[in-house]
Short mmCIF file of C-alpha atoms and ligand atoms in Angstrom, two decimals:
data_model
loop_
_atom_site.label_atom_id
_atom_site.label_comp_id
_atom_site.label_asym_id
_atom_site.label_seq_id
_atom_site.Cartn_x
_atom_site.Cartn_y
_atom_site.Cartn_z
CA UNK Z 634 114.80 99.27 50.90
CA UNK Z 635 111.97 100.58 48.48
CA UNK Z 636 108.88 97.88 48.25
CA UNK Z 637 108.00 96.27 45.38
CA UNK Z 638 105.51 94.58 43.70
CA UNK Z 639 107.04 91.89 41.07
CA UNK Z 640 103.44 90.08 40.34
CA UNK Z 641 101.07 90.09 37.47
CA UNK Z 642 98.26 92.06 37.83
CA UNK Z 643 96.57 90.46 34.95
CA UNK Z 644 97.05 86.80 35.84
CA UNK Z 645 94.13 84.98 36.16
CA UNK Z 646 93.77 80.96 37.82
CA UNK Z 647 94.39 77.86 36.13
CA UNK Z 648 91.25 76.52 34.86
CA UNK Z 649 89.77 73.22 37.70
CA UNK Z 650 91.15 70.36 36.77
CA UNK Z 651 88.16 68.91 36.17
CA UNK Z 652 87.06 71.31 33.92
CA UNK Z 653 89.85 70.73 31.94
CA UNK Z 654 89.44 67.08 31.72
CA UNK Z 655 85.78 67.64 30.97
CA UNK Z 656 87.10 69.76 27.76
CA UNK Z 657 89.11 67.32 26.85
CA UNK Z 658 86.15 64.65 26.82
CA UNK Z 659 83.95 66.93 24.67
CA UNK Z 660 86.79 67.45 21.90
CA UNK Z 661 87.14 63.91 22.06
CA UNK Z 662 83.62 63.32 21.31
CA UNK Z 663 83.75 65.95 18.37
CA UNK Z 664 80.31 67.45 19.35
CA UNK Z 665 81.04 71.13 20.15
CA UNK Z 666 78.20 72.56 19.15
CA UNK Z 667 75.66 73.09 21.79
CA UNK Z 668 72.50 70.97 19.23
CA UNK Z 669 74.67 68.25 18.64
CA UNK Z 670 74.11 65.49 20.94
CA UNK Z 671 73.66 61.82 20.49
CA UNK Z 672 70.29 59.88 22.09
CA UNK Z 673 69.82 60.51 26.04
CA UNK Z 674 73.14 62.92 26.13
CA UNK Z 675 72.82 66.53 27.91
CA UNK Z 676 74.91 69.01 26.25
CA UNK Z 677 77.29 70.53 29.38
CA UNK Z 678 75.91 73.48 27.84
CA UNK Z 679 72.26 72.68 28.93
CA UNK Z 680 73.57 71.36 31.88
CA UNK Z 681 75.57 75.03 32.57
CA UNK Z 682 72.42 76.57 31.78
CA UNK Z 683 70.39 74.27 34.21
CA UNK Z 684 73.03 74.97 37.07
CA UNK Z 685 73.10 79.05 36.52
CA UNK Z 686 69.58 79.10 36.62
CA UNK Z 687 69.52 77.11 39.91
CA UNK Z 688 72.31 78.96 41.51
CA UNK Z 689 70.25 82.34 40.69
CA UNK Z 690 66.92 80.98 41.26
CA UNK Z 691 65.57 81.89 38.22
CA UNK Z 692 62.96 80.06 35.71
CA UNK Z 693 65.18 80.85 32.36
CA UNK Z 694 68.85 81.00 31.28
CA UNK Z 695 70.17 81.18 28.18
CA UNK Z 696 74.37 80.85 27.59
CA UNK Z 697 75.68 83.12 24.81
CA UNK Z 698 78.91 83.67 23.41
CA UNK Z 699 79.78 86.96 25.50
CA UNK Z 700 78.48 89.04 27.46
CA UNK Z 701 78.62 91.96 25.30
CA UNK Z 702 76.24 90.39 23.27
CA UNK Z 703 74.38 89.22 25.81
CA UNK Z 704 73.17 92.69 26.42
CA UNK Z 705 72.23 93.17 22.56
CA UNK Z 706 70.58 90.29 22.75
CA UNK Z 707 68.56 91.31 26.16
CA UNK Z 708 67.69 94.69 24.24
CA UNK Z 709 66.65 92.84 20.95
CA UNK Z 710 64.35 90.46 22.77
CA UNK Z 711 62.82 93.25 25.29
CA UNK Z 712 61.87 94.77 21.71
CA UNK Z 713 63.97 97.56 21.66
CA UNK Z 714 62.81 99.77 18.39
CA UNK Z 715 65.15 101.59 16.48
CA UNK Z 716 66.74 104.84 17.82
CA UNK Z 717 64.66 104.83 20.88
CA UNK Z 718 66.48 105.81 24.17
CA UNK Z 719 68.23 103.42 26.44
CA UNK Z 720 69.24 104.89 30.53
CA UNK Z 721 72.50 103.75 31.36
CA UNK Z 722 74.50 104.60 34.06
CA UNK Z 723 77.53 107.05 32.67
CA UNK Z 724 80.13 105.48 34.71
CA UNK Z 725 80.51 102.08 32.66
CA UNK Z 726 82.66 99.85 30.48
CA UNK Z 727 82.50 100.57 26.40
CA UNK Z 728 80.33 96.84 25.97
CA UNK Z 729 77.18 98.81 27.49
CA UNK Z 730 77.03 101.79 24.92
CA UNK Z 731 78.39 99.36 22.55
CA UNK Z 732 75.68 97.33 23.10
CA UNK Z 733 72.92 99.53 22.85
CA UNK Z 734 74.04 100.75 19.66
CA UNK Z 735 74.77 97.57 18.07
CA UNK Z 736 70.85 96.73 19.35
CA UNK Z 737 70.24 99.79 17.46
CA UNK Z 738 69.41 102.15 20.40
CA UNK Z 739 70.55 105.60 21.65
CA UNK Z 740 72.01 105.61 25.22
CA UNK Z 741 71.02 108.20 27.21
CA UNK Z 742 73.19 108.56 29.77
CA UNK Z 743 72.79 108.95 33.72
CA UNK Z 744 75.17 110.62 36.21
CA UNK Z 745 76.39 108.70 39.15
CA UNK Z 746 76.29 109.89 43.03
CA UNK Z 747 79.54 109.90 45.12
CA UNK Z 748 79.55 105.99 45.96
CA UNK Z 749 79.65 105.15 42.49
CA UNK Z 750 76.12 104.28 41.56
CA UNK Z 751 73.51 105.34 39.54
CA UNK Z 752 72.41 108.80 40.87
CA UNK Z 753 68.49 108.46 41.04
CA UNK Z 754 67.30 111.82 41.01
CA UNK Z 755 68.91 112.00 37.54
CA UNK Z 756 67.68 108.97 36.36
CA UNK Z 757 64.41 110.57 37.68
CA UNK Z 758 65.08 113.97 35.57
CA UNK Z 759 66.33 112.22 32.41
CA UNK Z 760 63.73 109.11 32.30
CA UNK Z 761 60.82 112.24 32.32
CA UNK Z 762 62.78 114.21 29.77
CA UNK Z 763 63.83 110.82 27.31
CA UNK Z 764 60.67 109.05 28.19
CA UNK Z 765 62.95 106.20 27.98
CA UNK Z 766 61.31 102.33 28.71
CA UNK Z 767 64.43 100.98 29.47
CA UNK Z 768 67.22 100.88 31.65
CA UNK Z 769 70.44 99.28 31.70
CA UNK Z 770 72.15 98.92 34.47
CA UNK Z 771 75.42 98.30 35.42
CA UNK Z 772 76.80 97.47 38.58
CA UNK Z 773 79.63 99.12 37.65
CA UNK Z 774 83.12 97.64 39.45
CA UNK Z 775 80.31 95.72 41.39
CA UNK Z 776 78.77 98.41 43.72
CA UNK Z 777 74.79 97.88 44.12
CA UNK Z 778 72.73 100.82 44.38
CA UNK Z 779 69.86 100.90 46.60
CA UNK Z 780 68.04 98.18 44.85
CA UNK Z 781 64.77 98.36 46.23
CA UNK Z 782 64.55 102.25 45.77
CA UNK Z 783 65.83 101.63 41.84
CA UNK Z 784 63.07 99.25 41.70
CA UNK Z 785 60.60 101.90 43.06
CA UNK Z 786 61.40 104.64 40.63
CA UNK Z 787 61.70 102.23 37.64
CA UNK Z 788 58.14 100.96 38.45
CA UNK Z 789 56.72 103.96 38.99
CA UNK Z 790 58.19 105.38 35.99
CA UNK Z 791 57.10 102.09 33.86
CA UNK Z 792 61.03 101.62 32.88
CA UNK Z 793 61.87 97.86 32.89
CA UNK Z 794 65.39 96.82 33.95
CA UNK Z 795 68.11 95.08 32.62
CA UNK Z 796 70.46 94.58 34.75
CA UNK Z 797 74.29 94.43 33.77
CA UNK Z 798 75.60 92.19 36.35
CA UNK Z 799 79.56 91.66 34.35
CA UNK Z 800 81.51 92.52 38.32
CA UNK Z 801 78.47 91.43 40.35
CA UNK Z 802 78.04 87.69 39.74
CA UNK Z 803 77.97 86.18 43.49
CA UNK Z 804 77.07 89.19 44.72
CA UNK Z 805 73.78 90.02 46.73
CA UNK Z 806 71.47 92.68 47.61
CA UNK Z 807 69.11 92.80 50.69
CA UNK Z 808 69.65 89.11 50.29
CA UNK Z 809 68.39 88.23 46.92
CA UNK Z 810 71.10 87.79 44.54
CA UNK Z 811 72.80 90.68 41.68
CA UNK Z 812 70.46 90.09 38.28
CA UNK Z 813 66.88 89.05 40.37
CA UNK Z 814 65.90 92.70 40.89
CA UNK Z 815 64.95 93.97 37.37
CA UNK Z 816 63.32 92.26 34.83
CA UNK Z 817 66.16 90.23 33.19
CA UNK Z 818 69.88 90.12 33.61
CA UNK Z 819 73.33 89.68 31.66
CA UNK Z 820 76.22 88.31 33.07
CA UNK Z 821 79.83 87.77 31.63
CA UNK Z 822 82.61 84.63 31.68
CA UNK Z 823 85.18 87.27 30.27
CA UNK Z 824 88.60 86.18 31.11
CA UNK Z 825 89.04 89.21 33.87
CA UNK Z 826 85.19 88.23 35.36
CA UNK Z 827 84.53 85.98 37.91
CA UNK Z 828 84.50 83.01 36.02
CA UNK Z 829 86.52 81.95 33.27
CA UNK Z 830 85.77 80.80 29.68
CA UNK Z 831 87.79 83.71 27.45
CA UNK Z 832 84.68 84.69 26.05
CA UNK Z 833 80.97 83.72 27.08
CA UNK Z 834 77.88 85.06 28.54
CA UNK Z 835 74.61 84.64 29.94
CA UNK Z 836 71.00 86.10 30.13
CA UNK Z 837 68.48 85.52 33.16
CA UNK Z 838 64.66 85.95 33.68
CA UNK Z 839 61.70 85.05 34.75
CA UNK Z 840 59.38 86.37 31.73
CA UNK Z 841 58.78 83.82 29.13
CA UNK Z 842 58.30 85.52 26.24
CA UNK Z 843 61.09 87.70 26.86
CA UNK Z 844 63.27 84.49 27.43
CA UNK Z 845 61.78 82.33 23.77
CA UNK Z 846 62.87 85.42 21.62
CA UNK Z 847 66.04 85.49 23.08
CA UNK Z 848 66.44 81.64 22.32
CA UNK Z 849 65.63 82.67 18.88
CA UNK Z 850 67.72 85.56 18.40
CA UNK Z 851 70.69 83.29 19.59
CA UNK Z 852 70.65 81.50 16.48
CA UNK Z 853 68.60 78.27 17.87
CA UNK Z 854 68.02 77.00 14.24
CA UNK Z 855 64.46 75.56 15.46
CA UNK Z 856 65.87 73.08 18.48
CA UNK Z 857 64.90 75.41 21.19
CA UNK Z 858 63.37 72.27 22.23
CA UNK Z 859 66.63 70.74 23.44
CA UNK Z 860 67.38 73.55 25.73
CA UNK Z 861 66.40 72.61 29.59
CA UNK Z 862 66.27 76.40 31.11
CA UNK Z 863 64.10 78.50 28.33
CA UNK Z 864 59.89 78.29 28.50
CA UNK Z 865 57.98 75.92 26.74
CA UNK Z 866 57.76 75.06 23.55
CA UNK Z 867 54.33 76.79 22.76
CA UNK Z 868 55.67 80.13 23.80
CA UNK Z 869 57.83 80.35 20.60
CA UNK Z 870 54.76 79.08 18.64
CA UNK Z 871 53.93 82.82 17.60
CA UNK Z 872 57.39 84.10 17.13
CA UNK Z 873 59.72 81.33 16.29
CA UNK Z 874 59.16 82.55 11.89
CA UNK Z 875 59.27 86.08 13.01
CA UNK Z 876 62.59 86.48 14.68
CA UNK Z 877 65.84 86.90 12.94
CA UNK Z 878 68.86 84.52 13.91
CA UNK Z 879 71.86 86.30 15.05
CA UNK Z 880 74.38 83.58 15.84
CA UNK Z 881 76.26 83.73 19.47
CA UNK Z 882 75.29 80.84 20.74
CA UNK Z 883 77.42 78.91 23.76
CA UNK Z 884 79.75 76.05 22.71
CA UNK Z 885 79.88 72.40 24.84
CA UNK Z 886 83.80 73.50 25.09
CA UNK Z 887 83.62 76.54 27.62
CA UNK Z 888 80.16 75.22 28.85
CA UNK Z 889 82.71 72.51 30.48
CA UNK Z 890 85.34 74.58 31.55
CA UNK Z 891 82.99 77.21 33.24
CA UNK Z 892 80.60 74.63 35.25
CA UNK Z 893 82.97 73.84 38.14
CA UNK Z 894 83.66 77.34 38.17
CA UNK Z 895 80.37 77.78 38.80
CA UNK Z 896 80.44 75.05 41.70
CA UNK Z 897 83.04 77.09 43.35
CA UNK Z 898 82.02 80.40 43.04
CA UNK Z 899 80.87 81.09 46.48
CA UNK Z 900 84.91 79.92 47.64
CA UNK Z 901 86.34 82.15 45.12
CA UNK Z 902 83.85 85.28 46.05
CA UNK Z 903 85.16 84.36 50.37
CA UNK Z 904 89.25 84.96 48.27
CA UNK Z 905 87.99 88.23 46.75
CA UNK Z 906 86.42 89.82 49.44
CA UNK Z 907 89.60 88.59 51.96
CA UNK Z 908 92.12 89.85 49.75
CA UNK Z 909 89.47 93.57 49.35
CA UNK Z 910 89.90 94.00 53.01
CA UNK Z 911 93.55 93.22 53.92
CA UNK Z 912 93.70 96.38 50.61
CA UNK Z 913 90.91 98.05 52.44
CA UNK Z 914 92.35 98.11 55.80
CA UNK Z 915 96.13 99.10 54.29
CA UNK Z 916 94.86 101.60 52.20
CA UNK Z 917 92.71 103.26 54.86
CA UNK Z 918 95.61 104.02 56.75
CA UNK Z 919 96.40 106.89 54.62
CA UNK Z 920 94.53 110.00 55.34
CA UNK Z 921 95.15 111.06 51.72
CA UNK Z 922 92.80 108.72 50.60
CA UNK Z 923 89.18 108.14 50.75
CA UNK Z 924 87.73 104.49 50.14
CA UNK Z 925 84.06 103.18 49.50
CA UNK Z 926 81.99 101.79 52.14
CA UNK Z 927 79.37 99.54 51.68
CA UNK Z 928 76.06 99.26 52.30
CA UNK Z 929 74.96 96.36 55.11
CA UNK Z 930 72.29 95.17 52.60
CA UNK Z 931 75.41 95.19 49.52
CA UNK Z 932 76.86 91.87 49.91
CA UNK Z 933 79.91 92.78 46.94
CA UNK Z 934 82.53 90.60 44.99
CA UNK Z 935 85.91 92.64 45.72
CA UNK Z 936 87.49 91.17 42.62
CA UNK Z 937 88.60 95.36 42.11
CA UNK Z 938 88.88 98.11 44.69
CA UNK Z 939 88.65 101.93 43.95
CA UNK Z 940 89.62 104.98 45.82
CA UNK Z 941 89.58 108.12 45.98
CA UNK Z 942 92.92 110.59 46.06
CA UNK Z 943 91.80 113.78 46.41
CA UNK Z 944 94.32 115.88 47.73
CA UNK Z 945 96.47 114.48 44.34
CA UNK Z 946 96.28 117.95 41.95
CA UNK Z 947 95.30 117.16 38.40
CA UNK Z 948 99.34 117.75 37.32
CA UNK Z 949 100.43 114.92 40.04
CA UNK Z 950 98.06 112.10 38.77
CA UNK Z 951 100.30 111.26 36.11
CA UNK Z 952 103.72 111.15 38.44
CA UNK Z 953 101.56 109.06 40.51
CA UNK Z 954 100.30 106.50 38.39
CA UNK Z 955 104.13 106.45 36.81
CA UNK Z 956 105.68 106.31 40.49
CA UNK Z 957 103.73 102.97 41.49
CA UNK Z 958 104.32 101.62 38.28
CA UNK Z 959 108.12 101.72 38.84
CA UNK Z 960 107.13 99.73 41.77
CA UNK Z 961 105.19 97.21 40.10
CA UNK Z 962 102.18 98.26 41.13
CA UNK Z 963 99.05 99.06 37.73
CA UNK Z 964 96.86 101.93 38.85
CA UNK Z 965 93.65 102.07 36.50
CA UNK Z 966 92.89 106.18 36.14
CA UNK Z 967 88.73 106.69 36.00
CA UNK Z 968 89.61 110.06 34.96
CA UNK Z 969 92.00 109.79 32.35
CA UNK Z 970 91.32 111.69 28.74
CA UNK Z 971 92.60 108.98 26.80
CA UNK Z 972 91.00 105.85 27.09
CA UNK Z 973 94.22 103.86 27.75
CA UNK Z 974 92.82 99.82 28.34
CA UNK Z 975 89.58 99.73 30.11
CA UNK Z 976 89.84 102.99 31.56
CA UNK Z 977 87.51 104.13 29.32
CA UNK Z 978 85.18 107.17 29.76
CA UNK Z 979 82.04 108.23 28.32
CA UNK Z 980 83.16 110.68 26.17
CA UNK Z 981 85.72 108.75 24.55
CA UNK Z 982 82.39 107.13 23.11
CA UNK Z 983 82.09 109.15 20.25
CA UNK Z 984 79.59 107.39 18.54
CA UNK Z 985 76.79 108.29 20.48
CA UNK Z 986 75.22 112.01 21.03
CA UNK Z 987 77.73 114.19 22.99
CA UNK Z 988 76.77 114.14 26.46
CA UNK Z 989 77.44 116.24 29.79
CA UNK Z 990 77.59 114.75 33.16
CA UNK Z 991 79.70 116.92 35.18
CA UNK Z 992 79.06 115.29 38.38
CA UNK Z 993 80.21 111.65 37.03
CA UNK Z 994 83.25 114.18 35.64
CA UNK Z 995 84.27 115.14 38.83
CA UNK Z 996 84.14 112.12 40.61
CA UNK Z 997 85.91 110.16 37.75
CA UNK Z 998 88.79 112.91 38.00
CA UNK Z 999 90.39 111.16 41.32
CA UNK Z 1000 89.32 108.08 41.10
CA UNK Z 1001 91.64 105.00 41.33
CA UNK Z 1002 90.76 101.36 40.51
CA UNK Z 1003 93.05 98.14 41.30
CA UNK Z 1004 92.01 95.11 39.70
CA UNK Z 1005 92.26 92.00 42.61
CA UNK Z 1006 93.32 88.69 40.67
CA UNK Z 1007 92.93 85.43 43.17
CA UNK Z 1008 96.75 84.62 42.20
CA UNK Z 1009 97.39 87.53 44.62
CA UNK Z 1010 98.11 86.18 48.19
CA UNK Z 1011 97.02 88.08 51.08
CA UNK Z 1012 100.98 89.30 51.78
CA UNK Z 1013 101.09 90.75 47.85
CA UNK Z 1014 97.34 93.01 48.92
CA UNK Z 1015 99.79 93.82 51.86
CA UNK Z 1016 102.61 94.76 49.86
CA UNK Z 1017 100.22 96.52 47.28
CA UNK Z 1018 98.35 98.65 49.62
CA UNK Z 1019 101.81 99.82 51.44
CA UNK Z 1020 103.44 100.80 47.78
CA UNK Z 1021 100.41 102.92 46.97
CA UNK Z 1022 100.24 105.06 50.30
CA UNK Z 1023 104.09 105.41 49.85
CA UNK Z 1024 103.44 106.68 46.67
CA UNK Z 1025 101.00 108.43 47.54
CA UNK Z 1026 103.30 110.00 50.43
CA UNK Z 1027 105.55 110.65 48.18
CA UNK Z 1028 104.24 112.36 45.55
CA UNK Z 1029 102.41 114.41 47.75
CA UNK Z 1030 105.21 115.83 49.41
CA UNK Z 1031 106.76 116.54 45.85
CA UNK Z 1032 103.83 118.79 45.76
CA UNK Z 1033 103.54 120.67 48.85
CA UNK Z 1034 107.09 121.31 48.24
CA UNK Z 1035 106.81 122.73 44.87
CA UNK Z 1036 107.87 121.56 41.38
CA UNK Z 1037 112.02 122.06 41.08
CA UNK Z 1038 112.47 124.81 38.38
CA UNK Z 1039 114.51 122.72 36.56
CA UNK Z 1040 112.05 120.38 35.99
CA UNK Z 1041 110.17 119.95 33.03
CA UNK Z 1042 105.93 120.93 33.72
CA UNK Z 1043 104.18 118.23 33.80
CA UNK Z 1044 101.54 116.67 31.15
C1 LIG L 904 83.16 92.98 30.73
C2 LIG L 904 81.95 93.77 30.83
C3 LIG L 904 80.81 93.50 30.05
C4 LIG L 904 80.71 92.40 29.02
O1 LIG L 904 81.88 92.03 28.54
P1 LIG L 904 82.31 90.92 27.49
O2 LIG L 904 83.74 91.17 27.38
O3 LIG L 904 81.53 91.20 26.26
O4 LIG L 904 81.94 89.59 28.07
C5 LIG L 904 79.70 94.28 30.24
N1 LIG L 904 79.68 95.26 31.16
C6 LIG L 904 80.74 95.54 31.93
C7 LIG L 904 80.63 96.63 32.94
C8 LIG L 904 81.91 94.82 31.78
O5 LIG L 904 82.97 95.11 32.53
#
């Protein structure tokens, strides 16, 4: 009997319980919006922001409305000016080019080494050659580079970090956790992230300044001074008449539904990384395929798990990808032309300056992701992992064999 896979690859947890009851308290009460409270009341979104900051161990959080704009924001507040260069790794998802154009930057963009990261000696070459300030970083599918190294080059190059931490929230490097490295950090509550509000976002750090003009920029409308988790008052003294309001604030609403998320992070990151292995181990029994392994000091989220097929020749990929499909199985394609979902590549980005990274091009070319929702059990990752290396199998010994001349060539 041929396996098969008759799941949802996009289905995501019921929100807690009590989250939803929570919601259902602050619609009763009517007051939505983050500044409207009644005497002695704490917003859950001041009380979100309170608990992120804790969990991070961090001095400031701010909760925006994605985490997309989270990143503008980040850039806007760091005092990005216009058209000046912004690193970023060129393995990433559109929201980080997006972002730095919408902050009205240029990305400059960084190959990545074979385990997926940002390749330093480039950033080296290309920080020199942009003189670039900044870098933003993403942890791209959640893999860490060397943290402490980044951190060397970065300072030594006087680049200050922000750190994209979207797949990397719960994760840890050399023991301090994803977004306490560089100098301030974004994180998402996307739908597909590791927690869950549809859309919402936050930005960390431990620079003041940094942290007021980012309350500003949110669209704070001058009651900064009922937030719990930004710097004194005083600190916006200077700025608070000099910095535009660009609305995205966080709403009481998905501040509720997201805090016991938050509570139970650490369980769901223990699901992740069980259901990553049982993949990991049935995937690594195919010789056909190469996998990523981590670094001790990378403590990773497995909410996704990427691989490498390199023996696949570019004319199979697509019979692949097709041939698990048919099985019920949704193979994401790094190296696909088209942009098809969120396999997108950097030069589908046509908005910013054409760039060449034929490294990142070559890796990209056979790489695989699978996207690891917790309403997977640990028998589907078994079932998963066995349709792919059949597949795999499969296809492979289409193409040892030879196309049939009847068939059509393919795409
Ligand atoms: C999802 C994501 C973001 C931010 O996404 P939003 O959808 O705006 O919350 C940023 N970077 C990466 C790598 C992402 O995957």
């Amino acid at each position: 009997m041929t396996l098969r896979f008759n799941g949802n690859f996009t289905q995501q947890l019921p929100i807690p319980e009590k989250g939803i009851q929570r919601a259902v308290e602050v619609m009763r009460s009517g007051r939505l919006h983050r500044y409207n409270v009644v005497d002695g009341e704490v917003p859950e979104t001041v009380r979100l922001e309170q608990e992120f900051a804790t969990y991070l161990g961090v001095d400031y959080c701010l909760a925006c409305a994605s985490g997309g704009y989270a990143l503008q924001l980040a850039l806007r507040a760091i005092g990005l000016m216009a058209n000046e260069a912004v690193l970023t790794n060129g393995f990433t998802l559109s929201p980080v080019p997006g972002a730095i154009v919408a902050a009205g930057g240029r990305p400059v963009l960084v190959e990545i080494d074979e385990n997926l990261v940002i390749d330093l000696e480039d950033l080296k070459r290309k920080s020199e050659a942009s003189r670039s300030r900044l870098l933003l970083l993403s942890h791209m599918r959640g893999h860490i580079v060397d943290m402490d190294e980044l951190m060397r080059v970065c300072d030594t190059a006087g680049i200050k970090v922000i750190e994209d931490c979207a797949h990397t929230m719960g994760a840890h490097w050399n023991d301090r956790p994803s977004g306490t490295h560089g100098f301030a950090a974004c994180f998402s509550a996307q739908t597909y992230k590791h927690i869950n509000s549809g859309e919402g976002g936050f930005i960390t750090s431990m620079d003041a300044e940094f942290m007021a003009r980012a309350t500003l920029l949110s669209g704070s409308y001058m009651l900064y001074a009922r937030h719990e988790s930004v710097p004194e008052s005083k600190v916006f003294e200077s700025m608070r008449l000099h910095t535009p309001n660009c609305s995205g604030r966080m709403d009481n609403l998905r501040a509720a539904i997201l805090r016991p998320q938050l509570a139970m992070l650490g369980d769901s990151v223990a699901l992740w990384n069980e259901r990553y292995r049982v993949l990991h181990r049935v995937l690594d029994c195919s010789t056909s395929l190469r996998l990523y392994e981590r670094s001790e000091k990378e403590h990773f989220v497995g909410s996704s798990i990427q691989f490498v097929a390199g023996a696949l020749s570019s004319e199979r990929v697509g019979p692949f990808i097709e041939h698990c499909l048919e099985r019920g199985v949704e193979l994401k394609w790094f190296g696909d032309p088209v942009p098809l979902a969120y396999t997108s590549r950097y030069d589908s980005w046509q908005y910013i300056k054409a760039q060449s990274l034929p490294r990142t091009d070559a890796i990209l070319s056979r790489l695989f992701d699978l996207r690891i929702p917790l309403t997977f059990s640990i028998a589907d990752c078994e079932l998963i992992g066995s349709i792919i290396v059949e597949c795999l199998n499969n296809i492979l010994r289409q193409q040892t064999s030879g196309p049939k001349r009847t068939a059509a060539p393919d795409g």
